[in-house]
PDB file of N, CA and C in Angstrom:
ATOM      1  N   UNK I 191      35.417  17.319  18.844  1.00 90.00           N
ATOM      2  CA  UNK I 191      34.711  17.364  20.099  1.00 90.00           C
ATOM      3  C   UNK I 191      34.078  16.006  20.363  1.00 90.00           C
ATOM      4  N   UNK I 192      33.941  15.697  21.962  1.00 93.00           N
ATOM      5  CA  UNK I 192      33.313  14.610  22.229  1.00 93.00           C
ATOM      6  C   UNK I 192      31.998  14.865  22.667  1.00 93.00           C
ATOM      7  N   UNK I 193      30.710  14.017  22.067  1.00 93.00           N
ATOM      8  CA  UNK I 193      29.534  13.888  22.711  1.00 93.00           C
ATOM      9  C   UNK I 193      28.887  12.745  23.225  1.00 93.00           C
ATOM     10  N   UNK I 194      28.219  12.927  24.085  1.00 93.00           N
ATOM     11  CA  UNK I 194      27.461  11.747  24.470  1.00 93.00           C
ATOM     12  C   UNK I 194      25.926  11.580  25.210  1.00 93.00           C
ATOM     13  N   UNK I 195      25.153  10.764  24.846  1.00 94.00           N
ATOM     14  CA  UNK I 195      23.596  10.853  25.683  1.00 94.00           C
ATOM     15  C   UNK I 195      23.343   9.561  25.784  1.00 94.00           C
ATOM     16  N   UNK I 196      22.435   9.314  26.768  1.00 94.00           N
ATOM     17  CA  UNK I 196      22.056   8.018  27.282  1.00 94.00           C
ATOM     18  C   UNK I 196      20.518   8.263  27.550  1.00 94.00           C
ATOM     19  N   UNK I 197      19.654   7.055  26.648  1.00 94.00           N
ATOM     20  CA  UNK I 197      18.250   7.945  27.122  1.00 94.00           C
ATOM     21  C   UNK I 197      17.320   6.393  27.250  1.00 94.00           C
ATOM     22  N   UNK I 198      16.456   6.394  27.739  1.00 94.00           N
ATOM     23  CA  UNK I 198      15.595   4.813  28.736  1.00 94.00           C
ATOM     24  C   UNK I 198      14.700   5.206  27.183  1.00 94.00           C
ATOM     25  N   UNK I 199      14.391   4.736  26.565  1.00 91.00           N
ATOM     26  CA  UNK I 199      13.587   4.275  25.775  1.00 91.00           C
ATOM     27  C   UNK I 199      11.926   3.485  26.020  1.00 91.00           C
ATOM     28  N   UNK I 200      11.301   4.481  25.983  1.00 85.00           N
ATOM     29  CA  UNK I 200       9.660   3.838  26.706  1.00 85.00           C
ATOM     30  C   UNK I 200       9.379   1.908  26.334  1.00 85.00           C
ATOM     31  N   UNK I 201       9.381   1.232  27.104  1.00 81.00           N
ATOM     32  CA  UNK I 201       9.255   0.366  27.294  1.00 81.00           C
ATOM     33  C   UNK I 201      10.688  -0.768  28.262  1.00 81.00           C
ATOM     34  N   UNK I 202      11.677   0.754  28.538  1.00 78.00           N
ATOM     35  CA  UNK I 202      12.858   0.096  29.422  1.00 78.00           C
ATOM     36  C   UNK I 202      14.252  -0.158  28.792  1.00 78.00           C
ATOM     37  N   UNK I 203      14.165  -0.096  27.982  1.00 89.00           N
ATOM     38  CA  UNK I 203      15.386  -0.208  27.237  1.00 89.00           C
ATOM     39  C   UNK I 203      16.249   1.225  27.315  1.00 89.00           C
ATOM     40  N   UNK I 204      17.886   0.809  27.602  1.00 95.00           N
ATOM     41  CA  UNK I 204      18.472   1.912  28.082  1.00 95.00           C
ATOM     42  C   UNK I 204      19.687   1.852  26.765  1.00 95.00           C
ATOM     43  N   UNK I 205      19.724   3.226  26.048  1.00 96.00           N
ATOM     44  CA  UNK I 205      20.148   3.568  24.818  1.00 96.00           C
ATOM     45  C   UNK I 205      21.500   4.518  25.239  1.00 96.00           C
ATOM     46  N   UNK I 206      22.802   4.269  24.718  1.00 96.00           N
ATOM     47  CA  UNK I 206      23.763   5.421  24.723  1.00 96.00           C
ATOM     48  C   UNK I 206      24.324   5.327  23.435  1.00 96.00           C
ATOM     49  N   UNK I 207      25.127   6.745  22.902  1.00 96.00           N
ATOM     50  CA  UNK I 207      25.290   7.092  21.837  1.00 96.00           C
ATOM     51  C   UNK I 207      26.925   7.926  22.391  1.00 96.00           C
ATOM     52  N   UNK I 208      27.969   7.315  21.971  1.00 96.00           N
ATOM     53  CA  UNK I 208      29.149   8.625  22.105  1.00 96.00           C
ATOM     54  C   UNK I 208      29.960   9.152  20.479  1.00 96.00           C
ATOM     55  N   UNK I 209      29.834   9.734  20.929  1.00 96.00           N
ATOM     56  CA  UNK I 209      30.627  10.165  19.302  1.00 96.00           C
ATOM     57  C   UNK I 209      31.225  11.290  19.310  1.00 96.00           C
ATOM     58  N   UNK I 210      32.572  11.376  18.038  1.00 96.00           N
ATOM     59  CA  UNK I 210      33.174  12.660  17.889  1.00 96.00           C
ATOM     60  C   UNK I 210      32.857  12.445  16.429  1.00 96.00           C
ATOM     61  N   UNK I 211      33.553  14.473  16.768  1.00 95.00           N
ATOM     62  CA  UNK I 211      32.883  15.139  15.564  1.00 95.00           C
ATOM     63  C   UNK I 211      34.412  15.550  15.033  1.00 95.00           C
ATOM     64  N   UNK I 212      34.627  16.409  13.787  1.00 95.00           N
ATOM     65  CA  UNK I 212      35.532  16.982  12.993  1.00 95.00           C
ATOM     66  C   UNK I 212      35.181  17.941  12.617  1.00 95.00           C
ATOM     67  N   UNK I 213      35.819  18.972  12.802  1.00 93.00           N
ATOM     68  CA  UNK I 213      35.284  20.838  11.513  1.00 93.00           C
ATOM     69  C   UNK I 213      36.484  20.807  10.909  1.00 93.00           C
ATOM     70  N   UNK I 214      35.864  21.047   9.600  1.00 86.00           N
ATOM     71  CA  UNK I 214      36.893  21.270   8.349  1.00 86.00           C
ATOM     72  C   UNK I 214      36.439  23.089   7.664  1.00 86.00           C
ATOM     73  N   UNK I 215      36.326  23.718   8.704  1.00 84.00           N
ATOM     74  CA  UNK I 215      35.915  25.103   8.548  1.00 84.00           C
ATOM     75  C   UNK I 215      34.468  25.583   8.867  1.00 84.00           C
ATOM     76  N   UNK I 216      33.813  25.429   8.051  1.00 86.00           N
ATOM     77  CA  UNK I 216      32.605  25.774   7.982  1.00 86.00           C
ATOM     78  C   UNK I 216      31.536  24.706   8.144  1.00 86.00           C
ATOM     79  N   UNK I 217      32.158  23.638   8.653  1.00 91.00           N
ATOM     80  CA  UNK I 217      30.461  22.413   8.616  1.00 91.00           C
ATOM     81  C   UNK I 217      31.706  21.493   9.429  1.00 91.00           C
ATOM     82  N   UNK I 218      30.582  20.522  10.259  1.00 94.00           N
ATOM     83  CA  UNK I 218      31.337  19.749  11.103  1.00 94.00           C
ATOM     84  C   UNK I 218      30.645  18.639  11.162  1.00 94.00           C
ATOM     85  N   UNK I 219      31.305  17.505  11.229  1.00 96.00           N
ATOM     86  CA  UNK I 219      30.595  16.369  10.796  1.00 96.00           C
ATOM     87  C   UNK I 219      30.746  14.832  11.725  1.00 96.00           C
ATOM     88  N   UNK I 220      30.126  14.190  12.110  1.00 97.00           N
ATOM     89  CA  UNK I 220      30.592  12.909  13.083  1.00 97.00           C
ATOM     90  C   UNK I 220      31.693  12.087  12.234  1.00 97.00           C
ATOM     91  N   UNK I 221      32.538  11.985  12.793  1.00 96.00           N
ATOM     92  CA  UNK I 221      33.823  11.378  12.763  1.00 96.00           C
ATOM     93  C   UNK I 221      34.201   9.828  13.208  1.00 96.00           C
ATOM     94  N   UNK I 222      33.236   9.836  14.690  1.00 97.00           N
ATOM     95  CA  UNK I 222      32.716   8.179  14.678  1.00 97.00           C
ATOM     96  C   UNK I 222      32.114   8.201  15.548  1.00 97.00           C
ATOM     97  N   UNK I 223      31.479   7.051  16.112  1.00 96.00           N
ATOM     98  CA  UNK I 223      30.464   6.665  16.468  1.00 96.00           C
ATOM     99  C   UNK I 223      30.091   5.637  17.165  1.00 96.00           C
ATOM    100  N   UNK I 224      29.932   5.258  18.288  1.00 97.00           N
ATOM    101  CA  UNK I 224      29.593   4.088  18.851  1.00 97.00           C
ATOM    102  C   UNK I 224      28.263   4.298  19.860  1.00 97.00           C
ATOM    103  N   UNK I 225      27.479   2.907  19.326  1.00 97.00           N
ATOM    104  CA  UNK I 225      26.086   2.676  19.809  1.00 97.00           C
ATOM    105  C   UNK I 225      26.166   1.431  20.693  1.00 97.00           C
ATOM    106  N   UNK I 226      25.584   1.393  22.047  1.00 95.00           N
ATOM    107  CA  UNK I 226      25.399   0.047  23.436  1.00 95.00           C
ATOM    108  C   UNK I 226      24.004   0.981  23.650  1.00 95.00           C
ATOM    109  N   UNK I 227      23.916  -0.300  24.578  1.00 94.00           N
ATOM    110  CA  UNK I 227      22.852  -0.632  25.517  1.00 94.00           C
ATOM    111  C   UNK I 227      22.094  -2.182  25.791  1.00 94.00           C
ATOM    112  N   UNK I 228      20.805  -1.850  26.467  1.00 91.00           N
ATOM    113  CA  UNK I 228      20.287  -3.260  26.582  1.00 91.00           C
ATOM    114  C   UNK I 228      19.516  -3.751  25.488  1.00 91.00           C
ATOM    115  N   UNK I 229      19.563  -2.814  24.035  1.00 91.00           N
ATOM    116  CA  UNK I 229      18.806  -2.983  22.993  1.00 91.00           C
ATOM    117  C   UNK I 229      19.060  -4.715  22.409  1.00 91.00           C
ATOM    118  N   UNK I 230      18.248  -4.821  21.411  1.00 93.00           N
ATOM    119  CA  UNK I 230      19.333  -6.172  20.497  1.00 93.00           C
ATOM    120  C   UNK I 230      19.184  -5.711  19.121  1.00 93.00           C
ATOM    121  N   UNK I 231      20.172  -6.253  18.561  1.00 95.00           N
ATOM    122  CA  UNK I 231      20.471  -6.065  17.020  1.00 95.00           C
ATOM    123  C   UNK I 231      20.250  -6.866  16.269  1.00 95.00           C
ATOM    124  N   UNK I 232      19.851  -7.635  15.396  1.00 95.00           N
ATOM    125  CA  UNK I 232      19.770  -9.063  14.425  1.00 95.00           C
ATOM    126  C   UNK I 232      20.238  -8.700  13.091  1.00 95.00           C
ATOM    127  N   UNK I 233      20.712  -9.178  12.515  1.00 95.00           N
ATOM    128  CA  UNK I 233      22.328  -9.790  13.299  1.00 95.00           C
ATOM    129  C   UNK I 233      23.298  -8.401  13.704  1.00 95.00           C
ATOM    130  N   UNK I 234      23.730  -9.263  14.949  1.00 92.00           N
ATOM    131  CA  UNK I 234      24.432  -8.632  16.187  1.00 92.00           C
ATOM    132  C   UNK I 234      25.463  -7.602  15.203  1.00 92.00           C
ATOM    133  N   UNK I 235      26.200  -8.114  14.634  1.00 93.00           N
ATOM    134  CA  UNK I 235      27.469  -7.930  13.735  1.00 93.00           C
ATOM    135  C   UNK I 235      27.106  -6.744  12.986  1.00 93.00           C
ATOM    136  N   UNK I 236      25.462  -6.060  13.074  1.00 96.00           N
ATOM    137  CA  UNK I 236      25.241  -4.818  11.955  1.00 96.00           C
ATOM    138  C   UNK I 236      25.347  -3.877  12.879  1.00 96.00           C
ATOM    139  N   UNK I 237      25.554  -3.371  13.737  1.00 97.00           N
ATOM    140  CA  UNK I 237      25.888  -2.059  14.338  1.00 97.00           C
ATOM    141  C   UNK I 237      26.908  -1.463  14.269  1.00 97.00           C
ATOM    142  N   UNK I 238      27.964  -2.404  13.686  1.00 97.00           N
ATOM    143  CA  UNK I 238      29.251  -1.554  13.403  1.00 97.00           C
ATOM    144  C   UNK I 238      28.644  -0.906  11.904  1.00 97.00           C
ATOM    145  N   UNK I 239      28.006  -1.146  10.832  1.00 97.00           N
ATOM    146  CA  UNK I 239      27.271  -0.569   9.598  1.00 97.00           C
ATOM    147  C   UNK I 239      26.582   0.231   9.972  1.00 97.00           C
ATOM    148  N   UNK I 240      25.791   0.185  11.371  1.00 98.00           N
ATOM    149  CA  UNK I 240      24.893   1.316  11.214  1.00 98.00           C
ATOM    150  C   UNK I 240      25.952   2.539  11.906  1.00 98.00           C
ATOM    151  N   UNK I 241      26.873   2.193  12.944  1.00 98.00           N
ATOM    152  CA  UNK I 241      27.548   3.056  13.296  1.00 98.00           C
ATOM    153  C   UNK I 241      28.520   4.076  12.110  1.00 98.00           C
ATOM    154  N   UNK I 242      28.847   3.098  10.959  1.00 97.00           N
ATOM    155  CA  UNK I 242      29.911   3.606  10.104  1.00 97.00           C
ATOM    156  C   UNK I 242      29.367   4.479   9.399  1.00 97.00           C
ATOM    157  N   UNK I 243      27.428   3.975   9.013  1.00 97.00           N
ATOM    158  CA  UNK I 243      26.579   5.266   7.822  1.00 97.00           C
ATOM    159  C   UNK I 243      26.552   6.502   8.703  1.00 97.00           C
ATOM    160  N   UNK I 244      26.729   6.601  10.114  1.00 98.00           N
ATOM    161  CA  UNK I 244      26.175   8.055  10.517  1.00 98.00           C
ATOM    162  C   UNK I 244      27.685   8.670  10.518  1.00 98.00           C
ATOM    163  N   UNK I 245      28.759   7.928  10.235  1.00 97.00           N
ATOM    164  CA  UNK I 245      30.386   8.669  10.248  1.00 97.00           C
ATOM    165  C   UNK I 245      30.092   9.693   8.895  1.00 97.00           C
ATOM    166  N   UNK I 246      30.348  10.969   8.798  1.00 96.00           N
ATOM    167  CA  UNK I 246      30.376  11.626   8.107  1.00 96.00           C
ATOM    168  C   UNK I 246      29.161  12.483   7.731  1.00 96.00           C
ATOM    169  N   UNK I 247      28.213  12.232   8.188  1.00 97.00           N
ATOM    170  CA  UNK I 247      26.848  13.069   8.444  1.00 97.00           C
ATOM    171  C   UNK I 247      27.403  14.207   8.926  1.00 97.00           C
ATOM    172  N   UNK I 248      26.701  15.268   8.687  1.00 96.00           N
ATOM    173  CA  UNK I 248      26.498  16.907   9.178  1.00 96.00           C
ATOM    174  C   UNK I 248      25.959  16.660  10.538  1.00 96.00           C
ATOM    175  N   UNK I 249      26.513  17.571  11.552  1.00 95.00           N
ATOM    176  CA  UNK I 249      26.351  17.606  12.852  1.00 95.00           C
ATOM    177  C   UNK I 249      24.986  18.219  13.205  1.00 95.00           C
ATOM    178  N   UNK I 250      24.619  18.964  11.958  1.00 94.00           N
ATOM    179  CA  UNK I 250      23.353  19.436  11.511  1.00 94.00           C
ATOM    180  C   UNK I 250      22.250  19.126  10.818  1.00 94.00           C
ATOM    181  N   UNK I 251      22.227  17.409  10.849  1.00 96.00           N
ATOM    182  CA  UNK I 251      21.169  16.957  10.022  1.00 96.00           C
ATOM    183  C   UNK I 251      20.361  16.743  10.900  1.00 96.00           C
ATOM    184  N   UNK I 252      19.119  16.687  10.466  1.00 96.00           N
ATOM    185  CA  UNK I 252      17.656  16.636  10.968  1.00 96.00           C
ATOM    186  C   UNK I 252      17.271  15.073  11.539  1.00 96.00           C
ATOM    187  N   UNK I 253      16.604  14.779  13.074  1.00 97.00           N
ATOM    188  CA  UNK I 253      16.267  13.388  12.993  1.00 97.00           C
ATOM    189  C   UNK I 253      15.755  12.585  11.992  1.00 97.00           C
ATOM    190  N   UNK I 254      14.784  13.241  11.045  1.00 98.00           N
ATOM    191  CA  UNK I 254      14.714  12.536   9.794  1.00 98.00           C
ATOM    192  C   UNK I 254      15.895  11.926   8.825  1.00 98.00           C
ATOM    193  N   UNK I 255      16.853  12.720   8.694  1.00 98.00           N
ATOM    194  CA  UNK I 255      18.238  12.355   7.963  1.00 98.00           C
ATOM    195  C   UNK I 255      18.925  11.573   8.990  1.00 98.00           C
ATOM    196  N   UNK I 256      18.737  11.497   9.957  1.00 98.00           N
ATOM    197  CA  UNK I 256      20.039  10.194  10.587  1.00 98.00           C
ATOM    198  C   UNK I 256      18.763   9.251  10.884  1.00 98.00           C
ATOM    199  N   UNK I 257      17.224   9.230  10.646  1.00 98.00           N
ATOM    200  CA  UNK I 257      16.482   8.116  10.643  1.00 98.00           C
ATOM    201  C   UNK I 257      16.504   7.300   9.676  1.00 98.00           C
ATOM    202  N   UNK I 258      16.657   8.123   8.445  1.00 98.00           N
ATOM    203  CA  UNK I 258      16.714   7.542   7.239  1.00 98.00           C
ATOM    204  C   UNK I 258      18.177   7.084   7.552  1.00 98.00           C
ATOM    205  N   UNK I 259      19.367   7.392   7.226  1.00 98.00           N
ATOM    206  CA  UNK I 259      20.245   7.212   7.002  1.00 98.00           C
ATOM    207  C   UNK I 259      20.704   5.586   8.161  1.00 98.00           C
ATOM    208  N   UNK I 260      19.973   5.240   9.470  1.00 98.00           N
ATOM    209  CA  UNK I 260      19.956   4.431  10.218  1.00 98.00           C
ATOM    210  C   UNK I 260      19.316   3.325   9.110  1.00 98.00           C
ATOM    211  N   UNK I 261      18.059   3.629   9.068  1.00 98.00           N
ATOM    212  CA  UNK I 261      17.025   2.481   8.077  1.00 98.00           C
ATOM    213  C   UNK I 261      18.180   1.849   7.356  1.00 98.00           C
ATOM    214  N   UNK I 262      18.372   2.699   6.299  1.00 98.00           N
ATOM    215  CA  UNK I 262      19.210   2.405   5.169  1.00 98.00           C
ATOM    216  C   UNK I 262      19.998   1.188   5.517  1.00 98.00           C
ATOM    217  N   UNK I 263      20.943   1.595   6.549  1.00 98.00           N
ATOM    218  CA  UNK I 263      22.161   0.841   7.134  1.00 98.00           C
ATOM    219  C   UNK I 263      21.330  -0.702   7.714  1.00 98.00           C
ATOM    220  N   UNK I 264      20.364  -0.666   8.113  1.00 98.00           N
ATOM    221  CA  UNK I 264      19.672  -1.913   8.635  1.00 98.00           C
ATOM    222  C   UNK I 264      19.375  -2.411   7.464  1.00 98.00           C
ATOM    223  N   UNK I 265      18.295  -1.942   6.091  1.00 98.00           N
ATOM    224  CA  UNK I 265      17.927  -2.297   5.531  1.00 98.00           C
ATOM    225  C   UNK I 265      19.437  -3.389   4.326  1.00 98.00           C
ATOM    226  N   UNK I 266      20.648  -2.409   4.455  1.00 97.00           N
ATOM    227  CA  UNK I 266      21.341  -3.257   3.384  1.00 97.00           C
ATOM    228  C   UNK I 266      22.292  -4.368   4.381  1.00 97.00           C
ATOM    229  N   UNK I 267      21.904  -4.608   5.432  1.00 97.00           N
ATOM    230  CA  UNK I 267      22.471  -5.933   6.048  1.00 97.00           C
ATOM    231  C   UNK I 267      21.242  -6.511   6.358  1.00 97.00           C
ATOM    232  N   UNK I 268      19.450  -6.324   6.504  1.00 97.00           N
ATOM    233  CA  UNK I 268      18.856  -7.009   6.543  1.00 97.00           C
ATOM    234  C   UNK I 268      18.842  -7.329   7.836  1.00 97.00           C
ATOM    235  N   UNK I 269      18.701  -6.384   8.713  1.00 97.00           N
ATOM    236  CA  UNK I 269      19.142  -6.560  10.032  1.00 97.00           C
ATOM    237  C   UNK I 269      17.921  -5.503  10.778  1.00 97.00           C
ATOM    238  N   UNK I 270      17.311  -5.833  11.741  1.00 96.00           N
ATOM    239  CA  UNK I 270      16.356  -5.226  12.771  1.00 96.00           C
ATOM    240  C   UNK I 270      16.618  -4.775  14.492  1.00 96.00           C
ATOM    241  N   UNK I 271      16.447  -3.723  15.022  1.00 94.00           N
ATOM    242  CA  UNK I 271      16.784  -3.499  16.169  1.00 94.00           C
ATOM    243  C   UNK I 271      15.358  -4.291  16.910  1.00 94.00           C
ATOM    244  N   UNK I 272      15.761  -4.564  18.001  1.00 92.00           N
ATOM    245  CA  UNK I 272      14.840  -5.031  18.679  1.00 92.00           C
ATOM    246  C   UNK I 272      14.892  -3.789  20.305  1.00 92.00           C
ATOM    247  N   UNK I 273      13.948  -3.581  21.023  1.00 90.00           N
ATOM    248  CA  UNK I 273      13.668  -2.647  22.003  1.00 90.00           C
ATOM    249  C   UNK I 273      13.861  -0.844  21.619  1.00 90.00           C
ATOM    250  N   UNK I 274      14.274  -1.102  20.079  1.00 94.00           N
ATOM    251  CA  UNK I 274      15.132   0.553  19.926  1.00 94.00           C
ATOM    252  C   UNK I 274      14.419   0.964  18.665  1.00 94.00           C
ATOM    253  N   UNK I 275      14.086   1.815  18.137  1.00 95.00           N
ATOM    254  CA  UNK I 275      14.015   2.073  16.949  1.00 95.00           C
ATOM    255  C   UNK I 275      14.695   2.680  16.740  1.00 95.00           C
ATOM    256  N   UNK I 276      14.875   2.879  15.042  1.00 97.00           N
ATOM    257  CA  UNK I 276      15.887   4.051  14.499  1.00 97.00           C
ATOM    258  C   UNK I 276      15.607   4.947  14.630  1.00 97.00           C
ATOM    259  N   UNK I 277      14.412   5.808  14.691  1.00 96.00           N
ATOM    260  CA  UNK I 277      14.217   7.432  14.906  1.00 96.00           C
ATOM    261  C   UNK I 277      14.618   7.662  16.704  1.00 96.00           C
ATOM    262  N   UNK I 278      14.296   6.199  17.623  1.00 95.00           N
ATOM    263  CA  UNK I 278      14.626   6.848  18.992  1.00 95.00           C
ATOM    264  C   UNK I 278      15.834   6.928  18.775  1.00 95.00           C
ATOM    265  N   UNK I 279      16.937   6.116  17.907  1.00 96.00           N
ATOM    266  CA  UNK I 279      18.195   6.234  18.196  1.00 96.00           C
ATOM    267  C   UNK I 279      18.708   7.900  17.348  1.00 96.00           C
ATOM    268  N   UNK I 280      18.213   7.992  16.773  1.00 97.00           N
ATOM    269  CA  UNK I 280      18.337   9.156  15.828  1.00 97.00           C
ATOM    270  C   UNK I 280      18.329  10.560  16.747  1.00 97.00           C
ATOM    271  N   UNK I 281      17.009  10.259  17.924  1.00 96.00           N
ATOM    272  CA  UNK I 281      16.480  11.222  18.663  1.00 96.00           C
ATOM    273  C   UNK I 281      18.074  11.529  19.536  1.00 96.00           C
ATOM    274  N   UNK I 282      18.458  10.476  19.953  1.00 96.00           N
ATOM    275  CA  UNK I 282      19.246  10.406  21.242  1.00 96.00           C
ATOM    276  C   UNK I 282      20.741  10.941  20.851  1.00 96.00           C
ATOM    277  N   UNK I 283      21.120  11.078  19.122  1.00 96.00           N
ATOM    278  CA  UNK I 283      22.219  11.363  18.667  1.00 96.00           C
ATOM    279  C   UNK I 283      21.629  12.888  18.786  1.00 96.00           C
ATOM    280  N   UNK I 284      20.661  13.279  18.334  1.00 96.00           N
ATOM    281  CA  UNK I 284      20.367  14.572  17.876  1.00 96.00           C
ATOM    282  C   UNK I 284      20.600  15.585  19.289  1.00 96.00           C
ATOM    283  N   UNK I 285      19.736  14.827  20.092  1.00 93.00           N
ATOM    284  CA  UNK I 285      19.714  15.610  22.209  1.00 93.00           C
ATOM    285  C   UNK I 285      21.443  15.418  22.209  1.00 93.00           C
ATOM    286  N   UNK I 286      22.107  14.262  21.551  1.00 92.00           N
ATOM    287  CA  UNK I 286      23.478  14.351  22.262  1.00 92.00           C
ATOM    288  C   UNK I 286      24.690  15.892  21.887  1.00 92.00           C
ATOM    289  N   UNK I 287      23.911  15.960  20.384  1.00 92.00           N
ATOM    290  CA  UNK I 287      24.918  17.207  19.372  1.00 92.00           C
ATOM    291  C   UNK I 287      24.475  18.230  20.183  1.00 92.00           C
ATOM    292  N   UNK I 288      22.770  18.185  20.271  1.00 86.00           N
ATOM    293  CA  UNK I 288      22.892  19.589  20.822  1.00 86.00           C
ATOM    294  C   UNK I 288      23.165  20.352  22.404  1.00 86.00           C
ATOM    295  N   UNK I 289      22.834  19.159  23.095  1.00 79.00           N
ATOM    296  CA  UNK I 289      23.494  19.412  24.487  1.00 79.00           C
ATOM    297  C   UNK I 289      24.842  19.689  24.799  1.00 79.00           C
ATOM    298  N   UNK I 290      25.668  19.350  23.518  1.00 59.00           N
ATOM    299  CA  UNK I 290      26.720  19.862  23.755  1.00 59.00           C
ATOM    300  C   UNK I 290      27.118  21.252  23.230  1.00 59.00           C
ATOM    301  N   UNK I 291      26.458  21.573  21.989  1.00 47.00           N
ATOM    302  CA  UNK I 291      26.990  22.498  21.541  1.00 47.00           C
ATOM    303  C   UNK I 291      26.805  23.879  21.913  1.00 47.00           C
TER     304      UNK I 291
END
């Protein structure tokens, strides 16, 4: 399945999230993932890492687990969002799973 959300981030910054998912029976999981907007990344080049850690997450994890799991991905390239944080981006995957489902 395909999802997607787009959400203004308090201070103006405009966030989208599309992604598909996979069910292998009983649990279904993001499959991939792509993150835009007017955010910035340092260095630019880590959003394909942060996009690749949320590939395979449960469609059912908690904003805490794709906050953490975002950190993580920043923390091992050493890389910072600028206008976005990871829990808003976390938020905007989470409104995207469930608006669809």
């Amino acid at each position: 399945m395909k999802f997607q959300a787009t959400k203004k981030i308090p201070g103006g910054k405009l966030v989208s999230v599309k992604m598909e998912t996979t069910s292998n029976g009983a649990a279904t999981h993001i499959s991939n993932v792509s993150i835009y907007g007017d955010f910035f990344l340092h260095p630019e080049d880590a959003i394909t890492h942060v996009e690749q850690a949320l590939q395979g997450l449960s469609t059912e994890s908690s904003i805490q687990i794709f906050t953490q799991e975002i950190e993580k991905a920043l923390a091992e390239k050493s890389a910072s969002f600028i206008g976005v944080t990871p829990e808003n981006l976390a938020e905007i995957i989470v409104n995207a799973l469930h608006s669809n489902l």
